[in-house]
Short mmCIF file of N, CA and C in Angstrom, two decimals:
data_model
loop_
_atom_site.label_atom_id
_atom_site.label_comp_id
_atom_site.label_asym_id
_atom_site.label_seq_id
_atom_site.Cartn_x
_atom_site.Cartn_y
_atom_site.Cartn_z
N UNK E 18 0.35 28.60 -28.65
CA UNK E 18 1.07 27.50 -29.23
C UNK E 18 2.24 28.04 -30.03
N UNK E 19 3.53 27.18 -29.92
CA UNK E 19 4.45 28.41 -30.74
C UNK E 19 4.63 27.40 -32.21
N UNK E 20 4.82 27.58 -33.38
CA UNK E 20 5.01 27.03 -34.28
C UNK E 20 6.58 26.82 -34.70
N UNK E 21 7.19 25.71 -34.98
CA UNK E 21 8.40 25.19 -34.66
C UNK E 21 8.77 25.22 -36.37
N UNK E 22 7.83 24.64 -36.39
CA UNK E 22 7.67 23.93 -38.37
C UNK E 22 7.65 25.40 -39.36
N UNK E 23 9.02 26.07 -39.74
CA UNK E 23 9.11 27.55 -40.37
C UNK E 23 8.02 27.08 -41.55
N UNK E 24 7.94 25.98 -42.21
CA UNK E 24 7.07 26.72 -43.50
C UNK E 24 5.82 26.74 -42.79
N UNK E 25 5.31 26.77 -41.87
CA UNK E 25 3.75 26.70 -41.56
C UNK E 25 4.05 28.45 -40.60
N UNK E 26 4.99 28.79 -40.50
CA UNK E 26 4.89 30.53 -40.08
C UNK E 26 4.50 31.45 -40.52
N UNK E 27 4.05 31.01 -42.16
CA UNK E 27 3.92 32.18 -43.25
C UNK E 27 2.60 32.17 -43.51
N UNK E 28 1.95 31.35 -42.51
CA UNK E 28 0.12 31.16 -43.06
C UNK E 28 -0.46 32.06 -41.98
N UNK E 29 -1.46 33.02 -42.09
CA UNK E 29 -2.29 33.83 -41.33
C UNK E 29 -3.11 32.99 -40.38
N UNK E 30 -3.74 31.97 -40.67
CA UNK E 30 -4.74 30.99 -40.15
C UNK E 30 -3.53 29.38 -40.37
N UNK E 31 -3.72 28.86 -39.10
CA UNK E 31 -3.48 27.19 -38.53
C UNK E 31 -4.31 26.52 -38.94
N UNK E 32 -4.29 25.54 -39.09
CA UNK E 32 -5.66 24.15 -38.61
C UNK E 32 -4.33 23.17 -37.96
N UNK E 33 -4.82 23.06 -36.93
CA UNK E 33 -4.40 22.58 -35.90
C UNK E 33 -5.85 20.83 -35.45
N UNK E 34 -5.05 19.49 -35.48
CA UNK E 34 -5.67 18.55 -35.21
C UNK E 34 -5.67 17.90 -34.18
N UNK E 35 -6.62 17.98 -33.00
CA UNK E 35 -6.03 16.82 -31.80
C UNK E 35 -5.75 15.56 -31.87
N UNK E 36 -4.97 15.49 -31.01
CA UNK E 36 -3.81 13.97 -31.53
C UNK E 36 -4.67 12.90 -31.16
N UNK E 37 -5.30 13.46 -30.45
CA UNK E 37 -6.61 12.50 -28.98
C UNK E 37 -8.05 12.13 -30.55
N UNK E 38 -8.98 13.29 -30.84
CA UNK E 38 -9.84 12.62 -31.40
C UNK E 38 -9.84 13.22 -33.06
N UNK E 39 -8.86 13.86 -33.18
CA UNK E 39 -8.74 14.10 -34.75
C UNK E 39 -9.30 15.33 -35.27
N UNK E 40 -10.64 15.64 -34.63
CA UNK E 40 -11.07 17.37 -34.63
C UNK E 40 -9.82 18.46 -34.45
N UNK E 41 -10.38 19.28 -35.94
CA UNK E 41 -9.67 20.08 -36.15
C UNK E 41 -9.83 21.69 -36.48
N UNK E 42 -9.21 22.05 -35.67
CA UNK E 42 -9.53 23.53 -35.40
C UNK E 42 -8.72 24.48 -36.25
N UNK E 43 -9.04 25.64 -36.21
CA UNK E 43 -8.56 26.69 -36.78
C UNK E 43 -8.47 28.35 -35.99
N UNK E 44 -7.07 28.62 -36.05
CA UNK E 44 -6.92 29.54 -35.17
C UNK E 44 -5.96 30.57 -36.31
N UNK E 45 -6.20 31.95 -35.89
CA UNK E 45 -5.25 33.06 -36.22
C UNK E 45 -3.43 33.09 -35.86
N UNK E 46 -2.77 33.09 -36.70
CA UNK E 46 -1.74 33.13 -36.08
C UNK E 46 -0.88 34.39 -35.94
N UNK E 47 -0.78 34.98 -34.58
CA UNK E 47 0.07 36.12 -34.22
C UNK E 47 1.18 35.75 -34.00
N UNK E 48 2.15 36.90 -34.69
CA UNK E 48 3.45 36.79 -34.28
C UNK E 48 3.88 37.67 -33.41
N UNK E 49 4.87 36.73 -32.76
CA UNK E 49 4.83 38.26 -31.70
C UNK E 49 6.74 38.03 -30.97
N UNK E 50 7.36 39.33 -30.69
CA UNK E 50 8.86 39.25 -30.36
C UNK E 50 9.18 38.31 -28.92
N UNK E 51 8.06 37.77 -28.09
CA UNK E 51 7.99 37.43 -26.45
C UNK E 51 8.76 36.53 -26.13
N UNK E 52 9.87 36.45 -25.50
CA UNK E 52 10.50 35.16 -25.17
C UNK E 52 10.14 35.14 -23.94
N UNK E 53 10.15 34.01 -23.79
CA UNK E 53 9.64 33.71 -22.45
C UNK E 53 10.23 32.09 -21.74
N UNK E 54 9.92 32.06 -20.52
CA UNK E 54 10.73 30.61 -20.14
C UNK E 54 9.40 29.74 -19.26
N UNK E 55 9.59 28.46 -19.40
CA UNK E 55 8.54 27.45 -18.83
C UNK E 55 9.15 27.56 -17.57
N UNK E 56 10.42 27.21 -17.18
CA UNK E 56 11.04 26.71 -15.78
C UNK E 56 10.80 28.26 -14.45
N UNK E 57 10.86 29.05 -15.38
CA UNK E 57 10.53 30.54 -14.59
C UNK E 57 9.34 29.92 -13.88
N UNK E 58 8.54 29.59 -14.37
CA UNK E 58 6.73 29.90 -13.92
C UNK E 58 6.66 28.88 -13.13
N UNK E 59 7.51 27.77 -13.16
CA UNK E 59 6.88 26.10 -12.37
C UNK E 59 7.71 26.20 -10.84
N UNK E 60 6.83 26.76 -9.91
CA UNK E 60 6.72 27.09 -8.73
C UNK E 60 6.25 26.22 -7.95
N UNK E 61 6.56 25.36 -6.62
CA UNK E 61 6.26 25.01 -5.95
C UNK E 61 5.62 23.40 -6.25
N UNK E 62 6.02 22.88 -7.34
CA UNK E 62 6.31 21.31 -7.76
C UNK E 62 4.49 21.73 -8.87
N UNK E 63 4.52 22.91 -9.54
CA UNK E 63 2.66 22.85 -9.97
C UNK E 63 3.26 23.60 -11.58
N UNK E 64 2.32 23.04 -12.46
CA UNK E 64 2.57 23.67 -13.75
C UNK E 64 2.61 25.14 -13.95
N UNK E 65 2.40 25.89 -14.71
CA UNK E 65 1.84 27.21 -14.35
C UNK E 65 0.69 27.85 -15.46
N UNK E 66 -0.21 27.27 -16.15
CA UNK E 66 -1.24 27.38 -16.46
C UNK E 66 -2.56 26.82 -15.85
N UNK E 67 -2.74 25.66 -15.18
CA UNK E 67 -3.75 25.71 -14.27
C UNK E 67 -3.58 25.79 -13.11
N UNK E 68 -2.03 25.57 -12.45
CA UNK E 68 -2.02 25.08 -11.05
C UNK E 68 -1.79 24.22 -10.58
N UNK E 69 -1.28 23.27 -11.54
CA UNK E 69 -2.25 21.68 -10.99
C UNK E 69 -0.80 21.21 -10.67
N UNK E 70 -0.75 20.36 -9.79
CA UNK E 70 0.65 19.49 -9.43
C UNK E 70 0.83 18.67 -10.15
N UNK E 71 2.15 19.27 -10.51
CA UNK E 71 3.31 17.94 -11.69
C UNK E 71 3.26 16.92 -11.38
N UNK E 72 2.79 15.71 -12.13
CA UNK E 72 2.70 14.50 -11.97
C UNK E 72 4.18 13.68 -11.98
N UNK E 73 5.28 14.28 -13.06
CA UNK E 73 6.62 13.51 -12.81
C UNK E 73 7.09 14.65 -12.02
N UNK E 74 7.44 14.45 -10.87
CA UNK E 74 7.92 15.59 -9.58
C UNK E 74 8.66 14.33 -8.44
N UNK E 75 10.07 14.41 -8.59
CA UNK E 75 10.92 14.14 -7.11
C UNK E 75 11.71 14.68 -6.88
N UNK E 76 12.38 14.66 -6.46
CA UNK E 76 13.94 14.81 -5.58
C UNK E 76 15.16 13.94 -5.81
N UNK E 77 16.04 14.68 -6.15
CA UNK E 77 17.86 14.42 -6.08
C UNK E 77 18.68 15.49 -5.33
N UNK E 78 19.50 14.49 -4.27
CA UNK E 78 19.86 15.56 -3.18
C UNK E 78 19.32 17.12 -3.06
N UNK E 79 17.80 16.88 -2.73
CA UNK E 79 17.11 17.54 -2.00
C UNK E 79 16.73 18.88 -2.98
N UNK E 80 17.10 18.59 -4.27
CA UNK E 80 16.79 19.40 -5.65
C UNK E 80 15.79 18.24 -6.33
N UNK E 81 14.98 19.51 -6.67
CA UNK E 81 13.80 19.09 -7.62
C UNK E 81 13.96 18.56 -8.80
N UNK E 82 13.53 17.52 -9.35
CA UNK E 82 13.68 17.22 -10.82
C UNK E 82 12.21 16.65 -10.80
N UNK E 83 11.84 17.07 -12.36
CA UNK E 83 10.06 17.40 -12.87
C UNK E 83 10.31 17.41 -14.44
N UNK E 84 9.02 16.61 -14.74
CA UNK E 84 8.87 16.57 -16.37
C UNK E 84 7.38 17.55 -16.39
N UNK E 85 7.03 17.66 -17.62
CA UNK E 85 5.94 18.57 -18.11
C UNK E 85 4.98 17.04 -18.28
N UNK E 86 5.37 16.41 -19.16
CA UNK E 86 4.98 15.37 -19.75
C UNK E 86 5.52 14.16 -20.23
N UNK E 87 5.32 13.00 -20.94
CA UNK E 87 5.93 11.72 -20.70
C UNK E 87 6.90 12.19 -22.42
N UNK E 88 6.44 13.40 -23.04
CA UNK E 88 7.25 13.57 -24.01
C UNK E 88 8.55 14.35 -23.68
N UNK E 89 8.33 15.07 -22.47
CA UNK E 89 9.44 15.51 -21.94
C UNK E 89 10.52 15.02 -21.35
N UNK E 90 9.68 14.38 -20.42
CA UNK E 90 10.28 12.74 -19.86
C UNK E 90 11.50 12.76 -20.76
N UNK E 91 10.57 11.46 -22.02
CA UNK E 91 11.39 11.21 -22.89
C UNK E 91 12.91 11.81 -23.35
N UNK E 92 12.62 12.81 -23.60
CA UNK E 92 14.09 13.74 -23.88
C UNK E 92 14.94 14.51 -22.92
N UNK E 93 14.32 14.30 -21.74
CA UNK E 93 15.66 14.26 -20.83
C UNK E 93 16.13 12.99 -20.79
N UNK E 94 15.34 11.81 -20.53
CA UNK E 94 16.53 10.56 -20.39
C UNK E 94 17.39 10.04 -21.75
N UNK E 95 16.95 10.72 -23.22
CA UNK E 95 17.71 10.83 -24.23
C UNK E 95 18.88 11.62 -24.14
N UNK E 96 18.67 12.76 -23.78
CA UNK E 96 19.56 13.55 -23.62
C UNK E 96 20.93 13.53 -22.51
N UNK E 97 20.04 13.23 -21.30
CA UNK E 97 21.12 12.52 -20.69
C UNK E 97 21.71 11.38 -20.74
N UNK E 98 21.11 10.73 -21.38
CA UNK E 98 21.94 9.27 -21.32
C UNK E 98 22.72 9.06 -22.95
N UNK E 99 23.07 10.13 -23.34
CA UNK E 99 23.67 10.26 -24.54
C UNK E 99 24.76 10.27 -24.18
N UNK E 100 25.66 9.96 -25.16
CA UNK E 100 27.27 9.67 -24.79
C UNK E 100 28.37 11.13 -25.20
N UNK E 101 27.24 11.52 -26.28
CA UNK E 101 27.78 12.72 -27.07
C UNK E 101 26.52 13.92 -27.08
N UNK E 102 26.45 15.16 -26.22
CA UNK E 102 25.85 16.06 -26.73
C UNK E 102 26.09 16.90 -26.71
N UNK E 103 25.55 17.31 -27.90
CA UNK E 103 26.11 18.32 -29.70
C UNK E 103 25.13 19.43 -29.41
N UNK E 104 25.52 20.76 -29.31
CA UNK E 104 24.61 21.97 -29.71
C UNK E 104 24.31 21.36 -31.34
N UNK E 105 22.88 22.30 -31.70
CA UNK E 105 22.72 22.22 -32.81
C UNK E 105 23.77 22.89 -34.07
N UNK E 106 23.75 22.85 -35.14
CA UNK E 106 24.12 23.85 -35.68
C UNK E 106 23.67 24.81 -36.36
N UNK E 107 24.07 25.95 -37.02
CA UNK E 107 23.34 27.10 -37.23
C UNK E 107 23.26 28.21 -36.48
N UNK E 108 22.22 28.87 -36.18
CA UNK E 108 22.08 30.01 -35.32
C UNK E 108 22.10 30.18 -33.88
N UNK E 109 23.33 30.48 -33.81
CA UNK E 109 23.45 30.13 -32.17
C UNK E 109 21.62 30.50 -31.29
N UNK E 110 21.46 29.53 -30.93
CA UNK E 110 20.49 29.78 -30.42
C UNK E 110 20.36 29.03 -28.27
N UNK E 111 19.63 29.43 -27.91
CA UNK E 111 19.87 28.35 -26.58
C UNK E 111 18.79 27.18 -26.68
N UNK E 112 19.30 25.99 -26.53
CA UNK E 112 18.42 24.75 -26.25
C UNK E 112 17.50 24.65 -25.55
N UNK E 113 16.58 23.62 -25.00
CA UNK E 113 16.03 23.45 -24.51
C UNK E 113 16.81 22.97 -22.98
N UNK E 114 18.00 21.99 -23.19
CA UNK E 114 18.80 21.50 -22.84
C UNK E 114 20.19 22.65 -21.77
N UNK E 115 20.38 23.73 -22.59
CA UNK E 115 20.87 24.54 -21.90
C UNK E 115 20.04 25.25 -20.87
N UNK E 116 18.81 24.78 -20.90
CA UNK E 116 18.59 25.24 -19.34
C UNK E 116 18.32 24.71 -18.02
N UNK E 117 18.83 23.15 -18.22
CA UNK E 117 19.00 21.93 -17.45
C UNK E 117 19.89 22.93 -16.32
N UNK E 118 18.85 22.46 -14.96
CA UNK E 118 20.00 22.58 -13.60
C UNK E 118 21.58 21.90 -14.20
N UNK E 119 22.41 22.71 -13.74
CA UNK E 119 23.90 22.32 -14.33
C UNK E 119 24.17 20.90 -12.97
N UNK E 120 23.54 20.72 -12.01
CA UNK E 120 23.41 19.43 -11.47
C UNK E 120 23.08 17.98 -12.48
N UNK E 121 22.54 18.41 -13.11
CA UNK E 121 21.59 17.09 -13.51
C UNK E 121 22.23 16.86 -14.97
N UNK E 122 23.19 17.87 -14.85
CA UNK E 122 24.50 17.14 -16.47
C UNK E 122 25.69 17.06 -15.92
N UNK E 123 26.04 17.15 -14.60
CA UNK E 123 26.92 16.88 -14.20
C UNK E 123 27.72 15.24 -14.41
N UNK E 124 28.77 15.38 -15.41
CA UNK E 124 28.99 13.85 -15.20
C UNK E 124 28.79 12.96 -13.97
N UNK E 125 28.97 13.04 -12.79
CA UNK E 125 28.90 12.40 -11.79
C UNK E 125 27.55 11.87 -11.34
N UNK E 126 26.55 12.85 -11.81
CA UNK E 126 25.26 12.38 -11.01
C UNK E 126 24.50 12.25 -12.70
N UNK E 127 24.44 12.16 -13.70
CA UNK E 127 24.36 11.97 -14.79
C UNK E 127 23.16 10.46 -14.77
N UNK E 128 24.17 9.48 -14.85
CA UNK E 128 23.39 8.21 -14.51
C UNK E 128 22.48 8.19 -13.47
N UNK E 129 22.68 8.49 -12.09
CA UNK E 129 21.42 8.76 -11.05
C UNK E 129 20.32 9.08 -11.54
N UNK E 130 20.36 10.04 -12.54
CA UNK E 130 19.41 11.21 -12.69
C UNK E 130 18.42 10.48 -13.72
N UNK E 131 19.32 9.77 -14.66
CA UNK E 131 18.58 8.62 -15.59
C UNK E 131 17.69 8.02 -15.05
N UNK E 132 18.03 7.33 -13.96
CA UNK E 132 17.71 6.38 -12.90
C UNK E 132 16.38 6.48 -12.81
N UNK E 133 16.42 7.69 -11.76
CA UNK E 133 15.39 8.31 -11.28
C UNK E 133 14.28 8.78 -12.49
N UNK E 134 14.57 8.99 -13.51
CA UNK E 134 13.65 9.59 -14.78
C UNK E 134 13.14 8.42 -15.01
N UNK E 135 13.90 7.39 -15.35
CA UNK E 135 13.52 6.20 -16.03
C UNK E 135 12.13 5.19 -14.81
N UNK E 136 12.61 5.76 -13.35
CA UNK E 136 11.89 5.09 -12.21
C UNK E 136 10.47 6.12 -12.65
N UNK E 137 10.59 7.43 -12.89
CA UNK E 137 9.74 7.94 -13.02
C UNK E 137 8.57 7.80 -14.83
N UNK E 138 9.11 7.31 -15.29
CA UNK E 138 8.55 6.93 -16.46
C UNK E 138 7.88 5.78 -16.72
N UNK E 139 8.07 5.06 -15.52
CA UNK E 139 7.45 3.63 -15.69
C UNK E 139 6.49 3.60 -14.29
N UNK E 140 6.26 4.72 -14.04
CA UNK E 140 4.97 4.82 -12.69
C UNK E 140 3.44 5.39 -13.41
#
């Protein structure tokens, strides 16, 4: 799990709560230098921790477009359907967003792509 929230980086031990039934766990927290990428690993329309086939998974001219989850969902059709988007500021860092197929921010196919997210969000 990576921790996003800096003041909770400085604690040795998490308690971590599921959102589902409220039990709450406690785990060690390692730090560690690893960058790593989600889109690397998602091979063949399937997540890459169990295997299992992506549930938001179609096609735009014959390119793949796939969510993780309906929270992911979410912030691509925010993101794309924004009128204005702003790198953050601060430490140059890369987005989540900068690693969007450069198809699917293409002004031209922009709205399609909504389309299709939004068709896919309500299945």
């Amino acid at each position: 799990m990576d921790i996003e929230d800096e003041a909770k980086q400085h604690f040795s031990v998490l308690h971590v709560a599921c959102p589902y039934c409220g039990t709450t766990m406690s785990g060690e927290v390692h730090k560690t230098a690893e960058a790593f990428s989600y889109a690397a690993e998602i091979k063949d329309g399937r997540e890459p921790w169990f295997g299992l086939e992506l549930w938001f998974l179609t096609s735009f001219q014959g390119k793949p477009v796939w969510s993780l989850n309906r929270e992911h969902l979410a912030y691509l059709i925010d993101y794309l359907s924004a009128d204005l988007r702003e790198k953050p500021l601060g430490i140059p860092r890369k987005t989540q967003a900068d690693h969007l197929p450069t198809f699917m921010k293409t002004a031209k196919n922009r709205e399609r792509i909504v389309k299709l997210l939004k068709k896919m969000q309500g299945e």
